Tab-separated table of C-alpha atoms in Angstrom:
chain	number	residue	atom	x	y	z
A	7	UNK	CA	0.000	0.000	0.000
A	8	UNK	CA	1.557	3.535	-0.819
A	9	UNK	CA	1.184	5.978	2.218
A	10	UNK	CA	-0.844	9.203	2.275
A	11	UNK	CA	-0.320	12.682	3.463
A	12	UNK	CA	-2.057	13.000	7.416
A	13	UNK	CA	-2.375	9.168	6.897
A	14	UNK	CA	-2.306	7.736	10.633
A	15	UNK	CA	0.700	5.167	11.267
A	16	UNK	CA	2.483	3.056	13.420
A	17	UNK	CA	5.853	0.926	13.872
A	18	UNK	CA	7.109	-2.031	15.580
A	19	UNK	CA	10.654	-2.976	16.321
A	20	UNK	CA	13.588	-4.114	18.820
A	21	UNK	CA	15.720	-0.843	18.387
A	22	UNK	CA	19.388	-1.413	20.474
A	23	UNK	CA	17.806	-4.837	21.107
A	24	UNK	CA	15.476	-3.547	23.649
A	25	UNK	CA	11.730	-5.375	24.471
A	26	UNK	CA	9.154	-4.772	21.043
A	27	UNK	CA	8.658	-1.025	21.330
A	28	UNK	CA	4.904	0.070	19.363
A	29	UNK	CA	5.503	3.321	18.464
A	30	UNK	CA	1.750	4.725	16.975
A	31	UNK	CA	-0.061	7.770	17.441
A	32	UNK	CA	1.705	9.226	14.397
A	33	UNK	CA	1.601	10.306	10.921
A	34	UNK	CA	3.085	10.630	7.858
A	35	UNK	CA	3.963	14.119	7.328
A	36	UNK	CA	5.719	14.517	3.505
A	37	UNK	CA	5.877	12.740	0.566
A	38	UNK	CA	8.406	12.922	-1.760
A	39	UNK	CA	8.360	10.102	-4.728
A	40	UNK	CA	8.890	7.062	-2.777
A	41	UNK	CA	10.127	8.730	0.298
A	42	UNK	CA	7.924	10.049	2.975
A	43	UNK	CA	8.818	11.375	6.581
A	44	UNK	CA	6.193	10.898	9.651
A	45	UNK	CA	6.660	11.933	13.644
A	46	UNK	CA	7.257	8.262	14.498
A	47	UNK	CA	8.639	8.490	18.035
A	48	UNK	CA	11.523	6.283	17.351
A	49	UNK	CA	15.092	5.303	18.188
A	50	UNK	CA	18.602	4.933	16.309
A	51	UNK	CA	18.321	0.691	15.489
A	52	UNK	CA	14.760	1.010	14.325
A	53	UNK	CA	15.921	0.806	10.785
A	54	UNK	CA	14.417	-1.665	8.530
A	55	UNK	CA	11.008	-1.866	11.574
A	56	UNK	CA	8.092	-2.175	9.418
A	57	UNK	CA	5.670	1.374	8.949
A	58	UNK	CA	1.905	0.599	9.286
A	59	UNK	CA	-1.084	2.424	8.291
A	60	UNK	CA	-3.107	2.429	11.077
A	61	UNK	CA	-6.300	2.605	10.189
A	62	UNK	CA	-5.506	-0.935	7.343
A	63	UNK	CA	-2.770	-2.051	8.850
A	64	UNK	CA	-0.800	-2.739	5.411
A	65	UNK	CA	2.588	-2.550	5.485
A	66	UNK	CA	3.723	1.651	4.129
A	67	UNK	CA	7.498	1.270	4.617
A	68	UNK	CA	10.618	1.029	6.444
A	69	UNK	CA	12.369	2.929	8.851
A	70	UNK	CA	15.061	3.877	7.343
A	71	UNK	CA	16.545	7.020	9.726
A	72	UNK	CA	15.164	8.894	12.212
A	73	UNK	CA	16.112	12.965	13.304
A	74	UNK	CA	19.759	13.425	13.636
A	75	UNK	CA	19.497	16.484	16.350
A	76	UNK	CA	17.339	14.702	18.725
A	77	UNK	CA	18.906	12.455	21.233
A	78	UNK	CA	17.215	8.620	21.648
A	79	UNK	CA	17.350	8.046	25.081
A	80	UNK	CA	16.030	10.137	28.356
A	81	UNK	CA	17.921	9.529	31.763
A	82	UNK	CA	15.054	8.988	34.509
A	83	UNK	CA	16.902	8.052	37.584
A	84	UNK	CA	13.337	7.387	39.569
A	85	UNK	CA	13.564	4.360	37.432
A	86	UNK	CA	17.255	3.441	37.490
A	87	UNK	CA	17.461	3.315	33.622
């Protein structure tokens, strides 16, 4: 299925081999030919995770890279992590 503009989607993965991470509640944002860029929330070894549409669930695209000035990880001591 080819993704739309505003088109709700979501991704699954095991970025930096951490548990199956659902990022959702996003969408795609541009298109450009084949490429299109969305506000997935996720890390640096998401490549390759699978994009979604959310409302079909068919299969949009791949991660391929995510925002370079953004950092992946938040310290929250509370938690120990």
């Amino acid at each position: 299925a080819d993704p739309r503009r505003r088109r709700a989607v979501y991704t699954l993965g095991h970025p930096r081999g951490l548990p199956l991470k659902l990022a959702d509640r996003a969408t795609v944002l541009e298109l450009d030919g084949g490429v299109f860029r969305t506000d997935l929330d996720t890390y640096v070894g998401n490549s390759g995770s699978p994009v979604f549409d959310a409302r079909t669930h068919a299969l949009v695209g791949l991660v391929v890279e995510g925002a370079k000035d953004r950092g992946d990880f938040e310290a929250v001591p509370a938690l120990g992590c």
